[in-house]
Amino acid sequence: MPVTGLRKFEQKVERQIRLFEAGTAIIERKIGRQIKLFEQKRDGIGRKIEQQIRQFEQKHGIRLDDEVRFLRSWFERPLTMGAVTPSGKILARTMARYVDPDSNGPVVELGPGTGPVTEALVRAGVEPKRLVLVEFNPTFCRLLHSRFPEATLVQGDAYSLRRLLETLLIQPAAAVVSGLPLVTKPIRMRMRLIRDAFDLMLPGAPFVQFTYSVAAPLPRRLNGFSVEASERIWMNIPPARVWVYRRPS
Ligand SMILES: C[S@@+](CC[C@H](N)C(=O)[O-])C[C@H]1O[C@@H](n2cnc3c(N)ncnc32)[C@H](O)[C@@H]1O
């Protein structure tokens, strides 16, 4: 191709690139506007619900601080939270029942949130100093620290369990109790988490997980693991079931 032809071709390509770039900039601006609108709406809804909760508190003379904290976190990170309210007492007690308070070793809790399951574990006889709490959310971490000062608090990602805990645990864990919204993660991640958990636990120790979903949070037929489930707990919002996995000795 002669030089002038090449130049024309080059100019044509440049024009197309400019047009394309202008097009993507418009699309980006449009998407940005939509995101802003969504965030404004979301914040507005959040504030309205919070106001209603406060009115409810005034009317009934009670405080629902944990519910408000939870709701705020849910609006910020719905998939990470996986629930709009903390677990109710019956669900928390059911989770705690699967942990033997007379066992030896630390009891690890993943995603303790505002601490309803932690509280149930302590009430069931697990010494607070045995608790290792792994929580992502810094606000919840501060709250947990004030409520359970004797527990070991780890602010971090529970899906990196091995890295977080392998040097911290000086003896194998007696149980891992999880409030993580496991079903929002790909099965590969869930399987890695439970395998890492079992590597940190004594043989036969329980991995306790609750879920709102109808399906089990991990496959029912897990090679080398035993699985049991509680009745569905209808007195929880939303109703939930507790699943317990063990790797036999
Ligand atoms: C469904 S809430 C359960 C909270 C509490 N256990 C309860 O029963 O009310 C899930 C909790 O897991 C925490 N979480 C979610 N993903 C996490 C992660 N990757 N690592 C640590 N904590 C996480 C959230 O911050 C939240 O506190």
Short mmCIF file of N, CA and C in Angstrom, two decimals, residues 17-185:
data_model
loop_
_atom_site.label_atom_id
_atom_site.label_comp_id
_atom_site.label_asym_id
_atom_site.label_seq_id
_atom_site.Cartn_x
_atom_site.Cartn_y
_atom_site.Cartn_z
N ILE A 17 -11.26 4.39 16.79
CA ILE A 17 -10.87 4.26 18.20
C ILE A 17 -11.48 5.40 19.02
N ARG A 18 -11.37 6.65 18.45
CA ARG A 18 -11.93 7.81 19.18
C ARG A 18 -13.42 7.64 19.42
N LEU A 19 -14.13 7.18 18.31
CA LEU A 19 -15.58 6.98 18.43
C LEU A 19 -15.88 5.94 19.52
N PHE A 20 -15.08 4.85 19.49
CA PHE A 20 -15.27 3.78 20.47
C PHE A 20 -15.05 4.31 21.89
N GLU A 21 -13.96 5.12 22.04
CA GLU A 21 -13.65 5.65 23.37
C GLU A 21 -14.76 6.58 23.87
N ALA A 22 -15.27 7.43 22.90
CA ALA A 22 -16.35 8.34 23.29
C ALA A 22 -17.56 7.52 23.73
N GLY A 23 -17.83 6.43 22.97
CA GLY A 23 -18.97 5.56 23.30
C GLY A 23 -18.81 4.95 24.69
N THR A 24 -17.61 4.41 24.98
CA THR A 24 -17.43 3.77 26.30
C THR A 24 -17.52 4.80 27.43
N ALA A 25 -17.02 6.05 27.15
CA ALA A 25 -17.11 7.09 28.20
C ALA A 25 -18.58 7.37 28.52
N ILE A 26 -19.43 7.43 27.45
CA ILE A 26 -20.86 7.69 27.69
C ILE A 26 -21.45 6.54 28.52
N ILE A 27 -21.11 5.30 28.10
CA ILE A 27 -21.65 4.14 28.84
C ILE A 27 -21.19 4.18 30.29
N GLU A 28 -19.89 4.48 30.49
CA GLU A 28 -19.37 4.54 31.87
C GLU A 28 -20.12 5.57 32.70
N ARG A 29 -20.37 6.77 32.06
CA ARG A 29 -21.09 7.82 32.80
C ARG A 29 -22.49 7.34 33.18
N LYS A 30 -23.14 6.65 32.17
CA LYS A 30 -24.51 6.17 32.42
C LYS A 30 -24.50 5.17 33.59
N ILE A 31 -23.55 4.22 33.54
CA ILE A 31 -23.48 3.21 34.61
C ILE A 31 -23.23 3.90 35.95
N GLY A 32 -22.29 4.88 35.95
CA GLY A 32 -21.97 5.62 37.18
C GLY A 32 -23.23 6.27 37.76
N ARG A 33 -24.04 6.90 36.84
CA ARG A 33 -25.29 7.55 37.31
C ARG A 33 -26.22 6.52 37.95
N GLN A 34 -26.35 5.35 37.28
CA GLN A 34 -27.25 4.30 37.79
C GLN A 34 -26.78 3.83 39.17
N ILE A 35 -25.45 3.65 39.30
CA ILE A 35 -24.92 3.18 40.59
C ILE A 35 -25.24 4.21 41.69
N LYS A 36 -25.02 5.53 41.33
CA LYS A 36 -25.29 6.58 42.33
C LYS A 36 -26.75 6.56 42.76
N LEU A 37 -27.65 6.44 41.72
CA LEU A 37 -29.08 6.41 42.02
C LEU A 37 -29.40 5.26 42.95
N PHE A 38 -28.82 4.08 42.61
CA PHE A 38 -29.07 2.89 43.42
C PHE A 38 -28.59 3.11 44.86
N GLU A 39 -27.38 3.71 44.98
CA GLU A 39 -26.84 3.92 46.33
C GLU A 39 -27.70 4.90 47.13
N GLN A 40 -28.19 5.97 46.42
CA GLN A 40 -29.04 6.94 47.13
C GLN A 40 -30.31 6.26 47.63
N LYS A 41 -30.91 5.43 46.71
CA LYS A 41 -32.15 4.73 47.08
C LYS A 41 -31.88 3.80 48.25
N ARG A 42 -30.79 3.03 48.13
CA ARG A 42 -30.44 2.05 49.16
C ARG A 42 -30.26 2.75 50.51
N ASP A 43 -29.52 3.89 50.50
CA ASP A 43 -29.29 4.61 51.76
C ASP A 43 -30.61 5.13 52.32
N GLY A 44 -31.48 5.62 51.39
CA GLY A 44 -32.80 6.14 51.82
C GLY A 44 -33.61 5.04 52.48
N ILE A 45 -33.64 3.86 51.85
CA ILE A 45 -34.40 2.73 52.41
C ILE A 45 -33.82 2.35 53.77
N GLY A 46 -32.48 2.28 53.82
CA GLY A 46 -31.81 1.92 55.07
C GLY A 46 -32.20 2.87 56.19
N ARG A 47 -32.17 4.19 55.86
CA ARG A 47 -32.50 5.19 56.90
C ARG A 47 -33.95 5.04 57.37
N LYS A 48 -34.86 4.77 56.38
CA LYS A 48 -36.29 4.62 56.73
C LYS A 48 -36.47 3.44 57.69
N ILE A 49 -35.82 2.29 57.34
CA ILE A 49 -35.97 1.10 58.19
C ILE A 49 -35.41 1.38 59.58
N GLU A 50 -34.25 2.08 59.61
CA GLU A 50 -33.64 2.41 60.89
C GLU A 50 -34.58 3.27 61.74
N GLN A 51 -35.22 4.28 61.06
CA GLN A 51 -36.17 5.14 61.79
C GLN A 51 -37.30 4.31 62.39
N GLN A 52 -37.79 3.35 61.55
CA GLN A 52 -38.91 2.53 62.03
C GLN A 52 -38.48 1.68 63.23
N ILE A 53 -37.24 1.17 63.15
CA ILE A 53 -36.76 0.38 64.30
C ILE A 53 -36.69 1.25 65.55
N ARG A 54 -36.18 2.50 65.39
CA ARG A 54 -36.07 3.41 66.55
C ARG A 54 -37.46 3.72 67.12
N GLN A 55 -38.46 3.93 66.22
CA GLN A 55 -39.82 4.21 66.70
C GLN A 55 -40.34 3.01 67.50
N PHE A 56 -40.08 1.79 66.94
CA PHE A 56 -40.49 0.56 67.60
C PHE A 56 -39.86 0.46 69.00
N GLU A 57 -38.55 0.82 69.07
CA GLU A 57 -37.84 0.78 70.36
C GLU A 57 -38.51 1.71 71.36
N GLN A 58 -38.82 2.96 70.90
CA GLN A 58 -39.43 3.93 71.82
C GLN A 58 -40.77 3.44 72.33
N LYS A 59 -41.55 2.88 71.37
CA LYS A 59 -42.90 2.43 71.73
C LYS A 59 -42.84 1.30 72.76
N HIS A 60 -41.87 0.38 72.58
CA HIS A 60 -41.84 -0.80 73.45
C HIS A 60 -40.79 -0.71 74.56
N GLY A 61 -40.11 0.43 74.63
CA GLY A 61 -39.12 0.62 75.71
C GLY A 61 -37.97 -0.37 75.64
N ILE A 62 -37.53 -0.72 74.43
CA ILE A 62 -36.38 -1.65 74.31
C ILE A 62 -35.32 -1.06 73.39
N ARG A 63 -34.12 -1.64 73.42
CA ARG A 63 -33.05 -1.21 72.52
C ARG A 63 -32.74 -2.34 71.55
N LEU A 64 -32.62 -2.00 70.28
CA LEU A 64 -32.30 -3.02 69.29
C LEU A 64 -31.00 -2.63 68.57
N ASP A 65 -29.99 -2.24 69.36
CA ASP A 65 -28.75 -1.74 68.78
C ASP A 65 -28.08 -2.75 67.84
N ASP A 66 -28.06 -4.03 68.24
CA ASP A 66 -27.41 -5.03 67.40
C ASP A 66 -28.13 -5.18 66.06
N GLU A 67 -29.46 -5.12 66.12
CA GLU A 67 -30.23 -5.24 64.88
C GLU A 67 -29.89 -4.09 63.94
N VAL A 68 -29.78 -2.87 64.51
CA VAL A 68 -29.47 -1.69 63.69
C VAL A 68 -28.07 -1.82 63.10
N ARG A 69 -27.11 -2.23 63.93
CA ARG A 69 -25.73 -2.41 63.45
C ARG A 69 -25.70 -3.43 62.32
N PHE A 70 -26.43 -4.50 62.52
CA PHE A 70 -26.45 -5.58 61.55
C PHE A 70 -27.04 -5.10 60.22
N LEU A 71 -28.15 -4.39 60.35
CA LEU A 71 -28.84 -3.90 59.16
C LEU A 71 -27.95 -2.95 58.36
N ARG A 72 -27.24 -2.06 59.10
CA ARG A 72 -26.33 -1.12 58.43
C ARG A 72 -25.28 -1.89 57.66
N SER A 73 -24.70 -2.90 58.29
CA SER A 73 -23.66 -3.69 57.63
C SER A 73 -24.23 -4.43 56.44
N TRP A 74 -25.47 -4.88 56.58
CA TRP A 74 -26.09 -5.61 55.46
C TRP A 74 -26.27 -4.68 54.25
N PHE A 75 -26.65 -3.42 54.53
CA PHE A 75 -26.83 -2.49 53.41
C PHE A 75 -25.50 -2.20 52.73
N GLU A 76 -24.42 -2.22 53.53
CA GLU A 76 -23.11 -1.96 52.93
C GLU A 76 -22.59 -3.16 52.15
N ARG A 77 -22.78 -4.37 52.69
CA ARG A 77 -22.21 -5.58 52.08
C ARG A 77 -23.20 -6.73 52.21
N PRO A 78 -24.26 -6.73 51.39
CA PRO A 78 -25.30 -7.76 51.57
C PRO A 78 -24.79 -9.19 51.43
N LEU A 79 -23.89 -9.44 50.49
CA LEU A 79 -23.44 -10.83 50.28
C LEU A 79 -22.52 -11.31 51.41
N THR A 80 -21.73 -10.38 51.94
CA THR A 80 -20.83 -10.76 53.03
C THR A 80 -21.62 -11.02 54.30
N MET A 81 -22.68 -10.23 54.51
CA MET A 81 -23.48 -10.40 55.73
C MET A 81 -24.37 -11.63 55.62
N GLY A 82 -25.07 -11.77 54.50
CA GLY A 82 -25.91 -12.95 54.29
C GLY A 82 -27.17 -12.98 55.13
N ALA A 83 -27.37 -12.01 56.03
CA ALA A 83 -28.59 -11.96 56.85
C ALA A 83 -28.85 -10.52 57.23
N VAL A 84 -30.11 -10.18 57.50
CA VAL A 84 -30.42 -8.79 57.87
C VAL A 84 -30.52 -8.61 59.38
N THR A 85 -30.62 -9.71 60.11
CA THR A 85 -30.66 -9.60 61.57
C THR A 85 -29.74 -10.64 62.19
N PRO A 86 -29.28 -10.42 63.43
CA PRO A 86 -28.47 -11.44 64.09
C PRO A 86 -29.32 -12.70 64.35
N SER A 87 -28.64 -13.83 64.55
CA SER A 87 -29.36 -15.06 64.83
C SER A 87 -30.16 -14.93 66.11
N GLY A 88 -31.33 -15.58 66.11
CA GLY A 88 -32.15 -15.58 67.33
C GLY A 88 -31.57 -16.54 68.36
N LYS A 89 -32.15 -16.47 69.58
CA LYS A 89 -31.60 -17.25 70.71
C LYS A 89 -31.70 -18.76 70.46
N ILE A 90 -32.81 -19.19 69.85
CA ILE A 90 -32.99 -20.66 69.70
C ILE A 90 -31.95 -21.20 68.71
N LEU A 91 -31.76 -20.47 67.62
CA LEU A 91 -30.75 -20.91 66.64
C LEU A 91 -29.36 -20.91 67.29
N ALA A 92 -29.06 -19.86 68.02
CA ALA A 92 -27.74 -19.75 68.66
C ALA A 92 -27.54 -20.91 69.65
N ARG A 93 -28.59 -21.21 70.40
CA ARG A 93 -28.48 -22.31 71.38
C ARG A 93 -28.31 -23.64 70.68
N THR A 94 -29.00 -23.82 69.57
CA THR A 94 -28.88 -25.08 68.82
C THR A 94 -27.45 -25.25 68.31
N MET A 95 -26.87 -24.16 67.81
CA MET A 95 -25.48 -24.22 67.33
C MET A 95 -24.57 -24.65 68.48
N ALA A 96 -24.76 -24.00 69.63
CA ALA A 96 -23.86 -24.22 70.78
C ALA A 96 -23.99 -25.64 71.31
N ARG A 97 -25.18 -26.24 71.14
CA ARG A 97 -25.39 -27.58 71.69
C ARG A 97 -24.45 -28.63 71.09
N TYR A 98 -23.97 -28.37 69.89
CA TYR A 98 -23.10 -29.35 69.24
C TYR A 98 -21.65 -29.26 69.72
N VAL A 99 -21.37 -28.29 70.59
CA VAL A 99 -20.00 -28.14 71.10
C VAL A 99 -19.95 -28.67 72.53
N ASP A 100 -19.05 -29.61 72.78
CA ASP A 100 -18.92 -30.17 74.12
C ASP A 100 -18.10 -29.21 74.98
N PRO A 101 -18.72 -28.61 76.02
CA PRO A 101 -17.98 -27.63 76.83
C PRO A 101 -16.82 -28.26 77.59
N ASP A 102 -16.87 -29.59 77.77
CA ASP A 102 -15.79 -30.25 78.53
C ASP A 102 -14.67 -30.76 77.62
N SER A 103 -14.78 -30.49 76.33
CA SER A 103 -13.72 -30.93 75.42
C SER A 103 -12.46 -30.09 75.67
N ASN A 104 -11.37 -30.51 75.06
CA ASN A 104 -10.11 -29.76 75.21
C ASN A 104 -9.82 -28.98 73.96
N GLY A 105 -9.18 -27.85 74.11
CA GLY A 105 -8.73 -27.09 72.94
C GLY A 105 -9.62 -25.91 72.63
N PRO A 106 -9.14 -25.05 71.73
CA PRO A 106 -9.89 -23.85 71.39
C PRO A 106 -11.18 -24.15 70.62
N VAL A 107 -12.13 -23.24 70.77
CA VAL A 107 -13.37 -23.32 69.99
C VAL A 107 -13.35 -22.12 69.05
N VAL A 108 -13.32 -22.41 67.75
CA VAL A 108 -13.19 -21.33 66.77
C VAL A 108 -14.58 -20.95 66.26
N GLU A 109 -14.86 -19.66 66.24
CA GLU A 109 -16.12 -19.22 65.64
C GLU A 109 -15.83 -18.33 64.43
N LEU A 110 -16.42 -18.69 63.30
CA LEU A 110 -16.22 -17.92 62.06
C LEU A 110 -17.43 -17.04 61.82
N GLY A 111 -17.21 -15.76 61.60
CA GLY A 111 -18.31 -14.82 61.35
C GLY A 111 -19.23 -14.66 62.56
N PRO A 112 -18.69 -14.31 63.74
CA PRO A 112 -19.54 -14.19 64.93
C PRO A 112 -20.48 -12.97 64.90
N GLY A 113 -20.22 -12.01 64.03
CA GLY A 113 -21.10 -10.83 63.93
C GLY A 113 -21.17 -10.08 65.23
N THR A 114 -22.40 -9.89 65.76
CA THR A 114 -22.56 -9.16 67.03
C THR A 114 -22.45 -10.11 68.23
N GLY A 115 -22.34 -11.42 67.96
CA GLY A 115 -22.02 -12.37 69.03
C GLY A 115 -23.13 -13.20 69.64
N PRO A 116 -24.28 -13.39 68.98
CA PRO A 116 -25.33 -14.20 69.63
C PRO A 116 -24.92 -15.65 69.84
N VAL A 117 -24.17 -16.22 68.87
CA VAL A 117 -23.74 -17.62 69.01
C VAL A 117 -22.61 -17.70 70.05
N THR A 118 -21.74 -16.70 70.04
CA THR A 118 -20.66 -16.62 71.04
C THR A 118 -21.27 -16.64 72.44
N GLU A 119 -22.29 -15.81 72.60
CA GLU A 119 -22.99 -15.72 73.89
C GLU A 119 -23.56 -17.09 74.28
N ALA A 120 -24.18 -17.76 73.31
CA ALA A 120 -24.78 -19.07 73.59
C ALA A 120 -23.70 -20.10 73.95
N LEU A 121 -22.54 -20.00 73.31
CA LEU A 121 -21.44 -20.93 73.63
C LEU A 121 -20.99 -20.72 75.08
N VAL A 122 -20.86 -19.44 75.47
CA VAL A 122 -20.42 -19.13 76.83
C VAL A 122 -21.47 -19.62 77.83
N ARG A 123 -22.73 -19.37 77.51
CA ARG A 123 -23.81 -19.81 78.42
C ARG A 123 -23.85 -21.33 78.53
N ALA A 124 -23.44 -22.01 77.43
CA ALA A 124 -23.45 -23.49 77.46
C ALA A 124 -22.24 -24.04 78.22
N GLY A 125 -21.35 -23.17 78.66
CA GLY A 125 -20.25 -23.62 79.50
C GLY A 125 -18.87 -23.56 78.85
N VAL A 126 -18.79 -23.04 77.62
CA VAL A 126 -17.47 -22.92 76.99
C VAL A 126 -16.77 -21.69 77.61
N GLU A 127 -15.59 -21.91 78.13
CA GLU A 127 -14.88 -20.78 78.77
C GLU A 127 -14.52 -19.73 77.72
N PRO A 128 -14.81 -18.45 77.99
CA PRO A 128 -14.53 -17.40 76.99
C PRO A 128 -13.08 -17.40 76.50
N LYS A 129 -12.15 -17.76 77.38
CA LYS A 129 -10.74 -17.70 76.95
C LYS A 129 -10.40 -18.79 75.93
N ARG A 130 -11.30 -19.77 75.76
CA ARG A 130 -11.06 -20.81 74.75
C ARG A 130 -11.52 -20.34 73.36
N LEU A 131 -12.25 -19.25 73.33
CA LEU A 131 -12.86 -18.83 72.05
C LEU A 131 -11.87 -18.09 71.15
N VAL A 132 -11.88 -18.47 69.88
CA VAL A 132 -11.10 -17.74 68.87
C VAL A 132 -12.11 -17.24 67.84
N LEU A 133 -12.30 -15.94 67.78
CA LEU A 133 -13.35 -15.36 66.95
C LEU A 133 -12.74 -14.77 65.68
N VAL A 134 -13.18 -15.25 64.53
CA VAL A 134 -12.64 -14.74 63.26
C VAL A 134 -13.73 -13.92 62.56
N GLU A 135 -13.56 -12.63 62.55
CA GLU A 135 -14.59 -11.74 61.97
C GLU A 135 -13.93 -10.73 61.04
N PHE A 136 -14.64 -10.43 59.96
CA PHE A 136 -14.19 -9.58 58.89
C PHE A 136 -14.42 -8.10 59.21
N ASN A 137 -15.60 -7.86 59.79
CA ASN A 137 -16.14 -6.51 59.93
C ASN A 137 -15.53 -5.80 61.16
N PRO A 138 -14.82 -4.65 60.94
CA PRO A 138 -14.14 -3.98 62.07
C PRO A 138 -15.09 -3.49 63.15
N THR A 139 -16.30 -3.05 62.77
CA THR A 139 -17.26 -2.58 63.78
C THR A 139 -17.64 -3.73 64.70
N PHE A 140 -17.92 -4.90 64.09
CA PHE A 140 -18.28 -6.07 64.91
C PHE A 140 -17.09 -6.49 65.77
N CYS A 141 -15.87 -6.37 65.22
CA CYS A 141 -14.69 -6.77 65.99
C CYS A 141 -14.59 -5.93 67.26
N ARG A 142 -14.81 -4.62 67.14
CA ARG A 142 -14.73 -3.76 68.33
C ARG A 142 -15.77 -4.17 69.37
N LEU A 143 -16.97 -4.43 68.85
CA LEU A 143 -18.08 -4.82 69.74
C LEU A 143 -17.76 -6.16 70.44
N LEU A 144 -17.24 -7.11 69.66
CA LEU A 144 -16.92 -8.44 70.22
C LEU A 144 -15.84 -8.31 71.29
N HIS A 145 -14.88 -7.43 71.03
CA HIS A 145 -13.79 -7.25 71.98
C HIS A 145 -14.33 -6.72 73.31
N SER A 146 -15.31 -5.80 73.21
CA SER A 146 -15.85 -5.26 74.47
C SER A 146 -16.74 -6.29 75.16
N ARG A 147 -17.41 -7.14 74.38
CA ARG A 147 -18.31 -8.11 75.01
C ARG A 147 -17.59 -9.37 75.51
N PHE A 148 -16.55 -9.78 74.80
CA PHE A 148 -15.83 -11.01 75.17
C PHE A 148 -14.33 -10.71 75.26
N PRO A 149 -13.95 -9.89 76.26
CA PRO A 149 -12.54 -9.44 76.32
C PRO A 149 -11.55 -10.58 76.48
N GLU A 150 -12.01 -11.73 76.99
CA GLU A 150 -11.06 -12.84 77.20
C GLU A 150 -10.84 -13.67 75.93
N ALA A 151 -11.73 -13.52 74.97
CA ALA A 151 -11.61 -14.32 73.74
C ALA A 151 -10.49 -13.77 72.87
N THR A 152 -9.94 -14.64 72.01
CA THR A 152 -8.93 -14.17 71.04
C THR A 152 -9.69 -13.73 69.80
N LEU A 153 -9.43 -12.49 69.41
CA LEU A 153 -10.15 -11.94 68.27
C LEU A 153 -9.22 -11.84 67.07
N VAL A 154 -9.66 -12.38 65.93
CA VAL A 154 -8.84 -12.30 64.72
C VAL A 154 -9.66 -11.56 63.67
N GLN A 155 -9.21 -10.36 63.32
CA GLN A 155 -9.93 -9.63 62.27
C GLN A 155 -9.34 -10.06 60.93
N GLY A 156 -10.13 -10.79 60.15
CA GLY A 156 -9.58 -11.26 58.87
C GLY A 156 -10.59 -12.08 58.11
N ASP A 157 -10.12 -12.62 56.99
CA ASP A 157 -10.99 -13.36 56.09
C ASP A 157 -10.96 -14.85 56.46
N ALA A 158 -12.10 -15.33 56.89
CA ALA A 158 -12.19 -16.73 57.35
C ALA A 158 -11.86 -17.72 56.23
N TYR A 159 -11.97 -17.28 54.98
CA TYR A 159 -11.66 -18.20 53.88
C TYR A 159 -10.14 -18.39 53.72
N SER A 160 -9.37 -17.64 54.51
CA SER A 160 -7.91 -17.88 54.57
C SER A 160 -7.59 -18.48 55.93
N LEU A 161 -8.38 -19.44 56.35
CA LEU A 161 -8.32 -19.96 57.71
C LEU A 161 -6.95 -20.52 58.07
N ARG A 162 -6.40 -21.30 57.14
CA ARG A 162 -5.12 -21.94 57.42
C ARG A 162 -4.06 -20.87 57.76
N ARG A 163 -3.97 -19.86 56.86
CA ARG A 163 -2.98 -18.80 57.07
C ARG A 163 -3.23 -18.04 58.38
N LEU A 164 -4.52 -17.78 58.67
CA LEU A 164 -4.85 -16.99 59.86
C LEU A 164 -4.55 -17.73 61.16
N LEU A 165 -4.83 -19.06 61.15
CA LEU A 165 -4.83 -19.75 62.44
C LEU A 165 -3.71 -20.75 62.67
N GLU A 166 -2.99 -21.17 61.61
CA GLU A 166 -2.09 -22.30 61.84
C GLU A 166 -0.98 -22.00 62.87
N THR A 167 -0.57 -20.74 62.94
CA THR A 167 0.46 -20.46 63.97
C THR A 167 -0.18 -19.98 65.27
N LEU A 168 -1.40 -19.51 65.18
CA LEU A 168 -2.08 -18.97 66.38
C LEU A 168 -2.57 -20.08 67.31
N LEU A 169 -3.09 -21.18 66.72
CA LEU A 169 -3.62 -22.26 67.56
C LEU A 169 -2.46 -23.12 68.05
N ILE A 170 -2.31 -23.17 69.36
CA ILE A 170 -1.19 -23.97 69.87
C ILE A 170 -1.61 -25.42 70.12
N GLN A 171 -2.91 -25.68 70.08
CA GLN A 171 -3.37 -27.06 70.12
C GLN A 171 -4.57 -27.20 69.18
N PRO A 172 -4.88 -28.44 68.73
CA PRO A 172 -5.98 -28.58 67.76
C PRO A 172 -7.31 -28.08 68.34
N ALA A 173 -8.14 -27.53 67.47
CA ALA A 173 -9.42 -26.98 67.92
C ALA A 173 -10.40 -28.10 68.26
N ALA A 174 -11.26 -27.81 69.25
CA ALA A 174 -12.27 -28.79 69.67
C ALA A 174 -13.53 -28.67 68.81
N ALA A 175 -13.69 -27.53 68.15
CA ALA A 175 -14.87 -27.32 67.29
C ALA A 175 -14.66 -26.06 66.46
N VAL A 176 -15.31 -26.05 65.29
CA VAL A 176 -15.39 -24.81 64.50
C VAL A 176 -16.88 -24.55 64.30
N VAL A 177 -17.31 -23.37 64.70
CA VAL A 177 -18.73 -23.00 64.60
C VAL A 177 -18.80 -21.84 63.62
N SER A 178 -19.60 -22.00 62.58
CA SER A 178 -19.56 -20.98 61.52
C SER A 178 -20.93 -20.33 61.27
N GLY A 179 -20.89 -18.99 61.26
CA GLY A 179 -22.08 -18.23 60.89
C GLY A 179 -21.87 -17.57 59.53
N LEU A 180 -20.85 -18.02 58.80
CA LEU A 180 -20.55 -17.42 57.50
C LEU A 180 -21.68 -17.71 56.52
N PRO A 181 -21.99 -16.75 55.65
CA PRO A 181 -22.99 -17.05 54.61
C PRO A 181 -22.35 -17.92 53.52
N LEU A 182 -22.11 -19.18 53.88
CA LEU A 182 -21.31 -20.08 53.05
C LEU A 182 -21.87 -20.24 51.63
N VAL A 183 -23.22 -20.27 51.55
CA VAL A 183 -23.81 -20.59 50.24
C VAL A 183 -23.62 -19.48 49.21
N THR A 184 -23.12 -18.31 49.65
CA THR A 184 -22.86 -17.26 48.65
C THR A 184 -21.51 -17.47 47.98
N LYS A 185 -20.77 -18.48 48.42
CA LYS A 185 -19.43 -18.74 47.86
C LYS A 185 -19.45 -19.96 46.95
#
